[in-house]
Coordinates of C-alpha atoms and ligand atoms in Angstrom, one line a residue:
Chain A
X46 CA 0.1 0.1 0.0
X47 CA 1.7 3.0 -1.4
X48 CA -0.6 5.6 0.6
X49 CA -0.1 4.2 4.0
X50 CA 3.7 3.9 3.4
X51 CA 4.0 7.7 2.5
X52 CA 1.9 8.2 5.8
X53 CA 4.3 6.2 7.7
X54 CA 7.1 8.2 6.5
X55 CA 5.7 11.3 7.5
X56 CA 4.9 9.9 11.1
X57 CA 8.5 8.9 11.5
X58 CA 10.0 12.0 10.4
X59 CA 7.6 13.7 12.6
X60 CA 8.7 11.6 15.5
X61 CA 12.4 12.0 14.8
X62 CA 12.0 15.8 14.8
X63 CA 10.0 15.8 18.0
X64 CA 12.7 13.7 19.8
X65 CA 15.3 16.2 18.7
X66 CA 12.9 19.1 19.9
X67 CA 12.8 17.4 23.3
X68 CA 16.6 17.5 24.0
X69 CA 16.9 21.0 22.0
X70 CA 16.4 23.3 25.3
X71 CA 19.0 21.1 27.2
X72 CA 21.6 21.6 24.8
X73 CA 20.8 25.2 23.5
X74 CA 19.7 28.0 25.6
X75 CA 17.7 30.5 23.8
X76 CA 14.6 32.1 25.6
X77 CA 13.1 33.7 22.4
X78 CA 13.6 30.4 20.2
X79 CA 11.8 28.5 23.2
X80 CA 8.9 30.8 23.1
X81 CA 8.6 30.7 19.4
X82 CA 8.5 26.9 19.4
X83 CA 6.1 26.9 22.3
X84 CA 3.8 28.9 20.1
X85 CA 4.3 26.6 17.1
X86 CA 3.2 23.6 18.9
X87 CA 0.2 25.6 20.5
X88 CA -1.0 26.6 16.9
X89 CA 0.0 23.2 15.5
X90 CA -2.7 21.8 17.6
X91 CA -5.1 24.4 16.8
X92 CA -4.4 24.1 13.0
X93 CA -4.7 20.2 13.4
X94 CA -8.1 20.8 14.9
X95 CA -9.0 22.9 11.9
X96 CA -7.6 20.4 9.4
X97 CA -10.4 17.9 10.8
X98 CA -13.0 20.4 9.6
X99 CA -11.2 21.8 6.3
X100 CA -9.3 18.7 5.2
X101 CA -11.1 15.9 6.3
X102 CA -14.7 16.5 6.3
X103 CA -14.7 19.4 4.1
X104 CA -16.5 22.1 6.3
X105 CA -15.3 25.5 5.8
X106 CA -15.6 27.4 9.1
X107 CA -14.7 30.8 9.4
X108 CA -15.6 30.9 13.1
X109 CA -12.7 28.5 14.6
X110 CA -11.6 31.3 16.9
X111 CA -14.8 30.9 18.9
X112 CA -13.5 27.9 20.5
X113 CA -9.9 29.1 20.7
X114 CA -11.3 32.1 22.8
X115 CA -13.5 29.9 25.1
X116 CA -10.4 27.7 26.0
X117 CA -8.3 30.9 26.3
X118 CA -10.9 32.9 28.6
X119 CA -11.8 29.8 30.5
X120 CA -8.1 29.2 31.6
X121 CA -7.7 33.1 32.2
X122 CA -10.5 33.7 34.4
X123 CA -9.9 30.6 36.4
X124 CA -6.5 31.8 37.1
X125 CA -7.5 35.4 37.8
X126 CA -10.3 34.4 40.2
X127 CA -8.8 31.3 41.9
X128 CA -5.4 30.4 42.9
X129 CA -2.7 29.8 40.2
X130 CA -2.5 26.0 41.1
X131 CA -2.4 23.0 38.9
X132 CA -5.6 21.9 40.1
X133 CA -7.1 25.1 38.8
X134 CA -5.5 24.7 35.4
X135 CA -7.0 21.1 34.9
X136 CA -10.6 22.3 36.1
X137 CA -10.0 25.4 33.8
X138 CA -9.3 23.3 30.9
X139 CA -12.2 20.8 31.7
X140 CA -14.3 23.8 31.9
X141 CA -13.1 25.2 28.3
X142 CA -13.4 21.6 26.8
X143 CA -17.0 21.4 28.2
X144 CA -18.0 24.5 27.1
X145 CA -16.7 24.3 23.5
X146 CA -18.2 20.9 23.3
X147 CA -21.6 22.4 24.1
X148 CA -21.1 25.4 21.7
X149 CA -19.7 23.2 18.7
X150 CA -22.7 20.9 19.2
X151 CA -25.2 23.5 19.0
X152 CA -23.5 25.3 16.3
X153 CA -23.4 21.8 14.6
X154 CA -27.2 21.3 14.9
X155 CA -27.8 24.9 13.9
X156 CA -25.8 25.2 10.9
X157 CA -24.5 22.0 9.5
X158 CA -27.8 21.7 7.7
X159 CA -26.8 24.6 5.7
X160 CA -25.0 24.4 2.5
X161 CA -21.0 25.2 2.6
X162 CA -20.9 29.1 2.2
X163 CA -24.1 29.7 4.1
X164 CA -22.4 27.7 7.1
X165 CA -19.2 29.7 6.4
X166 CA -21.1 32.8 7.1
X167 CA -22.9 31.9 9.9
X168 CA -19.9 30.6 11.5
X169 CA -18.3 34.0 10.9
X170 CA -21.1 35.6 12.4
X171 CA -21.4 33.6 15.7
X172 CA -17.5 34.0 16.1
X173 CA -18.2 37.7 16.0
X174 CA -21.1 37.5 18.4
X175 CA -18.4 35.9 20.8
X176 CA -16.0 38.6 20.2
X177 CA -18.6 41.4 21.0
X178 CA -19.7 39.5 23.7
X179 CA -16.4 39.7 25.3
X180 CA -16.1 43.2 24.5
X181 CA -19.2 44.1 26.4
X182 CA -19.1 41.6 29.3
X183 CA -16.4 43.9 30.9
X184 CA -16.8 42.8 34.4
X185 CA -15.5 39.4 33.5
X186 CA -13.1 39.9 30.4
X187 CA -12.1 43.4 30.9
X188 CA -12.7 43.9 27.0
X189 CA -10.0 44.8 24.6
X190 CA -7.7 45.9 27.2
X191 CA -7.6 42.5 28.6
X192 CA -6.0 41.5 31.9
X193 CA -2.8 39.5 33.0
X194 CA -2.9 36.8 35.6
X195 CA -0.6 34.5 37.4
X196 CA 0.1 31.0 36.7
X197 CA 1.5 27.9 38.6
X198 CA 5.3 28.2 39.1
X199 CA 5.5 24.9 37.4
X200 CA 4.1 26.3 34.1
X201 CA 6.1 29.6 34.5
X202 CA 9.4 27.5 34.0
X203 CA 9.8 28.3 30.1
X204 CA 11.3 24.7 29.6
X205 CA 8.5 22.9 31.5
X206 CA 5.8 24.7 29.4
X207 CA 7.8 23.9 26.2
X208 CA 7.8 20.4 27.0
X209 CA 4.2 20.0 27.9
X210 CA 3.0 21.9 24.7
X211 CA 5.6 19.6 22.6
X212 CA 4.3 16.3 24.3
X213 CA 0.8 17.3 23.6
X214 CA 1.1 18.4 20.1
X215 CA 2.6 15.0 19.6
X216 CA -0.2 13.2 21.4
X217 CA -2.7 15.0 19.3
X218 CA -0.9 14.2 16.0
X219 CA -1.0 10.3 16.5
X220 CA -4.4 10.3 18.0
X221 CA -5.8 12.2 15.0
X222 CA -3.4 10.1 12.5
X223 CA -5.4 6.9 14.3
X224 CA -8.7 8.8 14.0
X225 CA -8.4 9.5 10.4
X226 CA -7.5 6.0 9.7
X227 CA -10.5 4.6 11.5
X228 CA -13.8 3.7 10.1
X229 CA -15.2 6.8 11.4
X230 CA -12.4 8.8 9.8
X231 CA -13.0 7.1 6.4
X232 CA -16.7 8.3 6.3
X233 CA -15.5 11.9 7.1
X234 CA -13.2 11.9 3.9
X235 CA -16.1 10.1 2.1
X236 CA -18.6 13.1 3.1
X237 CA -15.7 15.7 1.9
X238 CA -15.7 13.7 -1.4
X239 CA -19.4 13.2 -2.1
X240 CA -22.0 14.0 0.4
X241 CA -24.9 12.7 -1.1
X242 CA -23.3 9.3 -2.1
X243 CA -22.1 8.7 1.5
X244 CA -25.5 9.2 2.3
X245 CA -26.9 6.7 -0.1
X246 CA -24.5 4.2 1.3
X247 CA -26.4 4.5 4.5
X248 CA -24.3 6.8 6.6
X249 CA -26.0 9.5 8.6
X250 CA -23.8 12.5 7.7
X251 CA -25.4 14.8 10.2
X252 CA -24.0 12.9 13.1
X253 CA -20.5 12.6 11.5
X254 CA -20.5 16.5 10.9
X255 CA -21.6 17.2 14.4
X256 CA -18.8 14.6 16.1
X257 CA -16.5 16.0 13.8
X258 CA -17.0 19.6 14.8
X259 CA -17.1 18.6 18.4
X260 CA -13.7 17.2 18.3
X261 CA -12.4 20.2 16.4
X262 CA -13.9 22.6 18.9
X263 CA -12.3 20.7 22.0
X264 CA -9.0 20.7 20.6
X265 CA -9.1 24.2 19.4
X266 CA -10.3 25.0 23.3
X267 CA -7.1 23.1 24.5
X268 CA -5.1 25.2 22.1
X269 CA -6.7 28.4 23.3
X270 CA -6.1 27.5 27.0
X271 CA -2.4 26.8 26.3
X272 CA -2.0 30.2 24.3
X273 CA -3.5 32.2 27.4
X274 CA -1.0 30.4 29.7
X275 CA 2.0 31.3 27.4
X276 CA 1.0 34.9 27.4
X277 CA -0.2 35.0 30.8
X278 CA -2.5 37.6 29.5
X279 CA -5.9 37.6 27.5
X280 CA -8.2 40.2 25.6
X281 CA -10.7 39.9 23.2
X282 CA -8.3 39.4 20.3
X283 CA -8.4 35.6 20.9
X284 CA -11.9 35.7 19.5
X285 CA -11.0 37.6 16.5
X286 CA -11.0 36.5 12.8
X287 CA -7.1 36.8 12.6
X288 CA -6.9 33.6 14.9
X289 CA -9.4 31.7 12.6
X290 CA -7.2 33.1 9.5
X291 CA -4.1 31.8 11.0
X292 CA -5.6 28.2 11.3
X293 CA -6.8 28.6 7.6
X294 CA -3.6 29.8 6.4
X295 CA -1.4 27.4 8.4
X296 CA -3.4 24.4 7.2
X297 CA -3.5 25.5 3.5
X298 CA 0.2 26.3 3.3
X299 CA 1.2 23.0 4.9
X300 CA -1.3 20.9 3.1
X301 CA -5.1 20.4 3.6
X302 CA -5.9 16.9 4.8
X303 CA -2.7 15.8 5.8
X304 CA -2.3 16.6 9.7
X305 CA 1.3 16.9 9.3
X306 CA 0.9 19.8 7.1
X307 CA -0.9 21.7 10.0
X308 CA 2.3 21.2 11.9
X309 CA 4.4 22.5 9.2
X310 CA 2.2 25.2 8.6
X311 CA 2.3 26.4 12.0
X312 CA 5.9 26.3 12.0
X313 CA 6.1 28.2 8.7
X314 CA 3.7 31.0 9.8
X315 CA 5.0 31.5 13.3
X316 CA 8.9 31.8 12.2
X317 CA 7.9 34.1 9.0
X318 CA 5.8 36.1 11.8
X319 CA 9.0 36.3 13.9
X320 CA 11.5 37.1 11.1
X321 CA 9.3 39.7 9.4
X322 CA 8.6 41.6 12.7
X323 CA 12.5 41.8 13.2
X324 CA 12.8 43.2 10.0
X325 CA 10.7 46.1 10.8
X326 CA 13.9 48.2 11.9
X327 CA 14.8 48.0 8.1
X328 CA 11.4 49.3 7.0
X329 CA 8.0 49.9 8.3
X330 CA 6.3 47.8 5.9
X331 CA 7.3 44.9 7.8
X332 CA 5.1 45.8 10.3
X333 CA 2.2 44.8 8.0
X334 CA 3.2 41.1 8.1
X335 CA -0.5 40.2 7.1
X336 CA 0.2 41.7 3.8
X337 CA 3.0 39.1 3.2
X338 CA 0.9 36.4 4.5
X339 CA -1.8 37.6 2.0
X340 CA 0.8 37.4 -0.7
X341 CA 1.9 33.9 0.5
X342 CA -1.5 32.7 0.8
X343 CA -2.1 33.8 -3.0
X344 CA 1.0 32.0 -4.1
X345 CA 0.2 28.9 -2.1
X346 CA -3.2 28.6 -3.7
X347 CA -1.9 29.4 -7.2
X348 CA 1.1 27.4 -7.1
X349 CA 0.9 24.6 -4.6
X350 CA -2.8 24.3 -4.0
X351 CA -2.2 21.2 -2.0
X352 CA 0.3 23.0 0.2
X353 CA 4.0 22.2 1.1
X354 CA 3.2 18.5 1.9
X355 CA 1.1 17.9 -1.2
X356 CA 4.0 19.5 -3.5
X357 CA 6.5 17.2 -1.8
X358 CA 4.4 14.1 -2.4
X359 CA 4.0 14.8 -6.0
X360 CA 7.6 15.5 -6.5
X361 CA 8.3 12.1 -4.8
X362 CA 5.6 10.4 -6.9
X363 CA 7.2 12.0 -9.9
X364 CA 10.6 10.8 -9.1
X365 CA 9.1 7.2 -8.5
X366 CA 7.3 7.5 -11.8
X367 CA 10.4 8.3 -13.8
X368 CA 12.6 5.5 -11.9
X369 CA 10.0 3.0 -13.0
X370 CA 10.0 4.1 -16.5
X371 CA 14.0 4.0 -16.6
X372 CA 13.7 0.4 -15.4
X373 CA 11.1 -0.6 -17.8
X374 CA 13.2 1.1 -20.6
X375 CA 15.9 -1.0 -19.6
X376 CA 14.2 -4.0 -19.6
X377 CA 12.8 -3.4 -23.2
X378 CA 16.1 -1.9 -24.6
Chain B
X103 CA -46.8 -13.3 -0.4
X104 CA -46.3 -9.6 -0.1
X105 CA -44.3 -8.1 -2.7
X106 CA -40.8 -6.6 -1.9
X107 CA -41.5 -3.3 -3.4
X108 CA -44.9 -1.7 -4.2
X109 CA -46.1 1.9 -5.1
X110 CA -49.7 3.3 -4.7
X111 CA -50.7 6.1 -6.8
X112 CA -47.1 7.3 -6.8
X113 CA -46.3 10.8 -8.2
X114 CA -44.4 13.9 -8.4
X115 CA -44.5 17.3 -9.7
X116 CA -42.0 19.7 -10.4
X117 CA -44.2 23.1 -10.7
X118 CA -46.8 22.1 -13.0
X119 CA -44.8 19.2 -14.7
X120 CA -45.8 15.8 -13.7
X121 CA -42.6 14.0 -13.9
X122 CA -44.0 10.9 -12.3
X123 CA -47.8 10.4 -12.0
X124 CA -50.1 7.8 -10.6
X125 CA -47.8 5.0 -10.7
X126 CA -48.9 1.8 -9.6
X127 CA -47.0 -1.4 -9.4
X128 CA -45.9 -4.5 -7.2
X129 CA -42.9 -6.4 -7.4
X130 CA -42.2 -9.8 -6.2
X131 CA -38.9 -11.0 -4.6
X132 CA -36.2 -12.3 -7.0
X133 CA -38.0 -10.9 -10.0
X134 CA -35.9 -9.2 -12.6
X135 CA -37.8 -6.2 -13.9
X136 CA -36.9 -3.7 -16.6
X137 CA -38.0 -0.1 -16.9
X138 CA -38.0 1.3 -20.3
X139 CA -39.2 4.5 -21.7
X140 CA -38.0 7.4 -23.8
X141 CA -35.7 10.0 -22.4
X142 CA -37.5 12.4 -20.0
X143 CA -40.3 9.8 -19.4
X144 CA -39.4 10.0 -15.6
X145 CA -37.4 6.8 -15.2
X146 CA -34.8 8.4 -13.1
X147 CA -37.1 10.5 -11.2
X148 CA -39.0 7.1 -10.4
X149 CA -35.8 5.8 -8.7
X150 CA -35.2 8.8 -6.9
X151 CA -38.8 8.3 -5.4
X152 CA -38.1 5.0 -4.6
X153 CA -34.6 5.3 -3.1
X154 CA -35.6 8.7 -1.3
X155 CA -33.4 11.1 -3.0
X156 CA -36.6 12.8 -3.9
X157 CA -39.9 12.9 -1.7
X158 CA -43.1 12.0 -3.5
X159 CA -46.1 14.8 -3.7
X160 CA -48.6 12.2 -3.5
X161 CA -48.9 8.4 -3.2
X162 CA -47.1 5.9 -1.1
X163 CA -44.4 3.3 -1.4
X164 CA -44.0 0.1 0.4
X165 CA -40.8 -1.9 1.1
X166 CA -41.6 -5.4 2.3
X167 CA -44.9 -4.3 3.4
X168 CA -43.8 -1.6 5.4
X169 CA -44.8 2.1 4.4
X170 CA -41.6 3.9 3.7
X171 CA -42.8 7.0 1.9
X172 CA -41.5 9.4 4.8
X173 CA -38.3 7.5 5.4
X174 CA -34.6 9.2 4.7
X175 CA -32.3 7.9 2.0
X176 CA -30.2 6.5 4.8
X177 CA -33.2 4.6 6.5
X178 CA -34.1 2.9 3.0
X179 CA -30.5 1.9 2.5
X180 CA -30.5 0.3 5.9
X181 CA -33.7 -1.3 5.4
X182 CA -32.3 -3.1 2.2
X183 CA -32.7 -0.7 -0.8
X184 CA -29.5 -0.1 -2.8
X185 CA -29.1 2.0 -5.9
X186 CA -26.7 3.0 -8.8
X187 CA -26.7 6.0 -10.5
X188 CA -27.0 6.8 -14.1
X189 CA -24.5 9.9 -13.7
X190 CA -21.5 8.2 -12.2
X191 CA -21.6 8.8 -8.5
X192 CA -18.3 8.0 -6.9
X193 CA -15.7 9.2 -4.5
X194 CA -13.3 10.5 -7.0
X195 CA -10.1 11.0 -4.9
X196 CA -10.5 7.7 -3.4
X197 CA -9.2 4.6 -4.6
X198 CA -11.4 2.1 -6.3
X199 CA -10.6 -0.6 -3.4
X200 CA -11.5 2.2 -0.7
X201 CA -14.6 3.3 -2.5
X202 CA -15.9 -0.3 -2.3
X203 CA -14.5 -0.9 1.1
X204 CA -16.7 2.1 2.3
X205 CA -19.6 0.3 1.2
X206 CA -18.6 -2.9 2.8
X207 CA -18.1 -0.8 5.9
X208 CA -21.8 0.5 5.8
X209 CA -23.0 -3.1 5.3
X210 CA -21.2 -4.3 8.1
X211 CA -22.7 -1.4 10.1
X212 CA -19.3 -0.1 11.4
X213 CA -20.4 3.6 11.8
X214 CA -18.7 5.1 14.6
X215 CA -15.6 3.4 15.5
X216 CA -13.0 5.8 15.9
X217 CA -10.2 3.9 17.9
X218 CA -9.4 1.2 15.4
X219 CA -7.6 1.4 12.2
X220 CA -9.6 0.2 9.1
X221 CA -6.6 -2.1 8.4
X222 CA -7.9 -4.1 11.4
X223 CA -10.7 -5.2 9.6
X224 CA -9.1 -7.6 7.4
X225 CA -12.4 -9.2 6.3
X226 CA -13.8 -5.8 4.8
X227 CA -10.9 -5.6 2.4
X228 CA -11.2 -9.1 1.6
X229 CA -14.9 -8.6 0.7
X230 CA -14.2 -5.5 -1.2
X231 CA -11.4 -7.4 -3.3
X232 CA -13.9 -10.3 -4.0
X233 CA -16.6 -7.8 -5.4
X234 CA -13.8 -6.2 -7.3
X235 CA -13.1 -9.5 -8.9
X236 CA -16.7 -10.1 -9.6
X237 CA -17.4 -6.8 -11.2
X238 CA -14.2 -7.4 -13.5
X239 CA -12.0 -4.6 -11.7
X240 CA -9.3 -6.7 -10.6
X241 CA -5.8 -4.9 -10.7
X242 CA -7.4 -1.6 -10.4
X243 CA -7.6 -1.8 -6.6
X244 CA -5.1 1.3 -5.9
X245 CA -6.2 3.5 -9.0
X246 CA -8.0 6.7 -8.1
X247 CA -11.5 6.3 -9.0
X248 CA -11.3 9.7 -11.0
X249 CA -8.5 7.9 -13.1
X250 CA -10.7 5.0 -14.0
X251 CA -12.2 4.9 -17.9
X252 CA -15.6 5.4 -17.9
X253 CA -16.6 2.0 -18.4
X254 CA -14.5 1.0 -15.2
X255 CA -16.3 3.9 -13.3
X256 CA -19.7 2.2 -14.2
X257 CA -18.2 -1.1 -12.8
X258 CA -17.4 0.7 -9.7
X259 CA -20.8 2.1 -9.4
X260 CA -22.1 -1.5 -9.6
X261 CA -19.3 -2.8 -7.2
X262 CA -20.5 -0.2 -4.6
X263 CA -24.0 -1.4 -4.8
X264 CA -23.0 -5.1 -4.6
X265 CA -21.1 -4.5 -1.4
X266 CA -24.1 -3.0 0.3
X267 CA -25.4 -6.3 -0.3
X268 CA -29.2 -5.1 -0.3
X269 CA -32.2 -7.5 -1.1
X270 CA -33.3 -4.9 -3.8
X271 CA -31.3 -3.3 -6.4
X272 CA -32.2 -0.3 -8.4
X273 CA -29.8 -0.2 -11.6
X274 CA -30.3 3.2 -13.6
X275 CA -28.7 2.7 -17.1
X276 CA -25.6 0.8 -16.0
X277 CA -24.3 1.0 -19.5
X278 CA -25.2 4.8 -20.2
X279 CA -22.3 6.5 -22.2
X280 CA -20.3 3.2 -22.6
X281 CA -18.1 2.3 -25.3
X282 CA -19.7 -0.6 -27.3
X283 CA -16.9 -3.2 -26.1
X284 CA -17.6 -2.2 -22.4
X285 CA -21.3 -3.4 -22.7
X286 CA -21.0 -7.0 -22.6
X287 CA -18.7 -6.8 -19.4
X288 CA -21.6 -5.0 -17.5
X289 CA -24.0 -7.3 -19.1
X290 CA -22.1 -10.3 -17.6
X291 CA -22.0 -8.6 -14.3
X292 CA -25.8 -8.1 -14.2
X293 CA -26.2 -11.5 -15.2
X294 CA -24.0 -13.1 -12.5
X295 CA -26.2 -11.1 -9.9
X296 CA -29.3 -12.4 -11.5
X297 CA -28.0 -16.1 -11.7
X298 CA -27.4 -16.1 -7.8
X299 CA -31.0 -15.5 -7.4
X300 CA -30.6 -13.7 -4.1
X301 CA -31.6 -10.3 -5.4
X302 CA -34.7 -8.5 -6.6
X303 CA -33.3 -6.1 -9.6
X304 CA -35.1 -3.4 -11.1
X305 CA -33.1 -2.0 -14.2
X306 CA -33.5 1.0 -16.4
X307 CA -31.9 0.5 -19.7
X308 CA -32.2 1.4 -23.5
X309 CA -30.4 -1.6 -25.0
X310 CA -33.4 -3.8 -25.9
X311 CA -31.3 -7.1 -26.6
X312 CA -30.1 -6.7 -23.1
X313 CA -33.4 -6.1 -21.6
X314 CA -35.1 -9.0 -23.5
X315 CA -32.2 -11.4 -22.4
X316 CA -32.7 -10.7 -18.7
X317 CA -36.2 -9.5 -17.7
X318 CA -38.9 -11.4 -16.4
X319 CA -41.2 -8.5 -16.8
X320 CA -41.0 -5.1 -18.5
X321 CA -42.6 -1.8 -17.2
X322 CA -42.9 0.9 -19.9
X323 CA -43.0 4.5 -18.6
X324 CA -44.2 7.6 -20.8
X325 CA -44.6 11.2 -19.8
X326 CA -44.4 10.0 -16.2
X327 CA -47.4 7.3 -16.3
X328 CA -47.1 3.5 -16.5
X329 CA -48.0 2.7 -20.0
X330 CA -47.6 -0.9 -20.0
X331 CA -46.5 -3.6 -17.6
X332 CA -46.1 -7.4 -18.6
X333 CA -43.7 -10.0 -19.6
X334 CA -41.2 -9.2 -22.6
X335 CA -43.3 -10.9 -25.2
X336 CA -46.4 -8.9 -24.4
X337 CA -44.8 -5.9 -24.2
X338 CA -43.3 -6.2 -27.6
X339 CA -46.6 -7.2 -29.1
X340 CA -48.2 -4.2 -27.3
X341 CA -49.4 -1.7 -29.9
X342 CA -49.5 1.2 -28.0
X343 CA -45.9 0.6 -26.7
X344 CA -45.0 0.1 -30.3
X345 CA -46.2 3.3 -31.5
X346 CA -45.3 5.3 -28.3
X347 CA -41.8 4.2 -27.8
X348 CA -40.3 1.5 -29.7
X349 CA -41.6 2.7 -33.0
X350 CA -41.1 -0.3 -35.1
X351 CA -37.2 0.2 -34.3
X352 CA -37.3 -3.2 -32.6
X353 CA -39.4 -5.1 -35.4
X354 CA -37.2 -8.2 -34.9
X355 CA -38.6 -9.1 -31.5
X356 CA -42.2 -8.9 -32.8
X357 CA -41.1 -11.8 -35.3
Ligands
LIG646 N1 -35.0 18.0 -9.8 C1 -35.7 18.1 -10.9 N2 -36.3 19.5 -11.1 C2 -37.2 19.8 -12.0 N3 -37.3 18.9 -13.1 C3 -36.9 17.7 -13.0 C4 -35.9 17.1 -11.9 N4 -35.8 16.1 -12.2 C5 -36.3 15.4 -13.3 N5 -36.9 16.5 -13.7 C6 -37.7 16.4 -15.0 O1 -38.6 15.3 -14.8 C7 -38.6 14.6 -16.3 C8 -38.1 13.2 -16.2 O2 -36.8 13.1 -16.1 P1 -35.9 11.8 -15.8 O3 -36.7 11.0 -14.8 O4 -34.4 12.3 -15.5 O5 -36.1 11.2 -17.2 P2 -35.6 10.0 -17.5 O6 -34.6 9.4 -16.6 O7 -36.7 8.6 -18.2 O8 -34.8 10.0 -18.9 C9 -37.8 15.3 -17.1 O9 -38.4 16.3 -18.0 C10 -37.0 16.4 -16.2 O10 -36.6 17.6 -16.7
LIG647 MG1 -32.7 8.8 -16.5

């Protein structure tokens, strides 16, 4: 099986790189780099959760920030209102996951019956509702100004937090790999390919879409909670469209429907973000990094519609094809 | 004995146009019935009503004695009605094997398992491969469905239907748009299914020789109405049918 072989190769590389990343903070001390990597891991989880929707089920959502924000605010509010202890970190995570599960279920019920673009618009509107809600409910959120909070000492240790996010990312990656190889995951892909045909095989597609969006919502909420911990600060921007766009950009640049693509995309975007901001000294244009991402996005869609992973796989296929031809030439020649 | 599928005054209108109008029939188990009629007669629409893709404007449908008029496509499939489509309707970016495997998975009722790999269901792939053999698609396992020839896509359509292992098969023009060389293969596949005598088959076709050889019974649809219904010989001899549809084109069979 060619397909599963390529899958395995991706996973092996991923695992090897992850192992290197585990020892990285022990051999190389660079606070900045540590922080960037932590961000990459967090956004990789977020982007992978988005890939379940976009890449596997073919659901286009413009409201994924909704769940990221719920996770971020659950964590922040718990840390602010209660003691910064690990117990409350876990409680906050559970509450965030629980809330996102409910919201994604309701969103699923309300909107998954709609055709793609209507669904996309509705999720955009709903996420905006959360954004406005967070602005207005100042007593809890302090609006756009936001608030800082303390976190447990264990997590304040940058290396610890780095390792936790890394391990979580690896776990999510392998869990999703298994998920996507499961009978359930195969039906999701079938839905993306041909919804009506999937139905006529006797699969109840609404259930699949709802379960997929709940899983995506839960993972996004965990990413949001980690994000809040990493900043020790939260404001309404966690609900903003930029967050959704990040996920969209990461999955598309990395390669939609590949899981590993989301991780690569997260790395590419976070690093280029960092690099572009460091160029601000040279010219003010670099402050408008979103312009560059826009250009990057257009170039990707035009030249690598299947993202980095897709382009690599195509290259490899081509190489193998040529090799085959060479061999058959030799045999006939 | 109750019939496997039965319609009572079945009809559907698109605006003012009655695409299917007051259709009544009852089909016995293991009967092979063909539906013929000119383009636009309403044959595909009738199938869409039977399989649930469209909801009837009036009338009822019974499957094994149960009124299923209000049942969804999913429920009807699970009850034992399967159909193939006139316009090829497969999963283009999945391999041939994966297309069929999904149908096997549906038949095995593995709906929500998300903690096991599909590779651990060895029997599913085995069944899928056997069906690919029956439908003359061996060695095409890992070809993406979109890269198959038109004829092979039609075979895949049939393979997916077989994998569902339903009691009733609705076949909508399985040879539509096929090159002449490909037709015998499809014919062979359908004949094999018929020989097994475990399925009830409703076939929409235009190729008269195929219909005459396979059918126990023929129904003629014309402007949404059931014009004639009977054994192949009767239908051929029927003058209304002759003038309305066959138009003397198939004189050889009246001889
Ligand atoms: N969804 C639809 N909406 C409107 N008209 C339709 C629809 N489906 C079929 N029709 C019309 O119903 C008639 C019967 O079509 P169809 O069942 O496809 O014919 P056949 O399969 O016998 O060639 C045609 O006039 C067609 O235009
Ligand atoms: Mg038709």
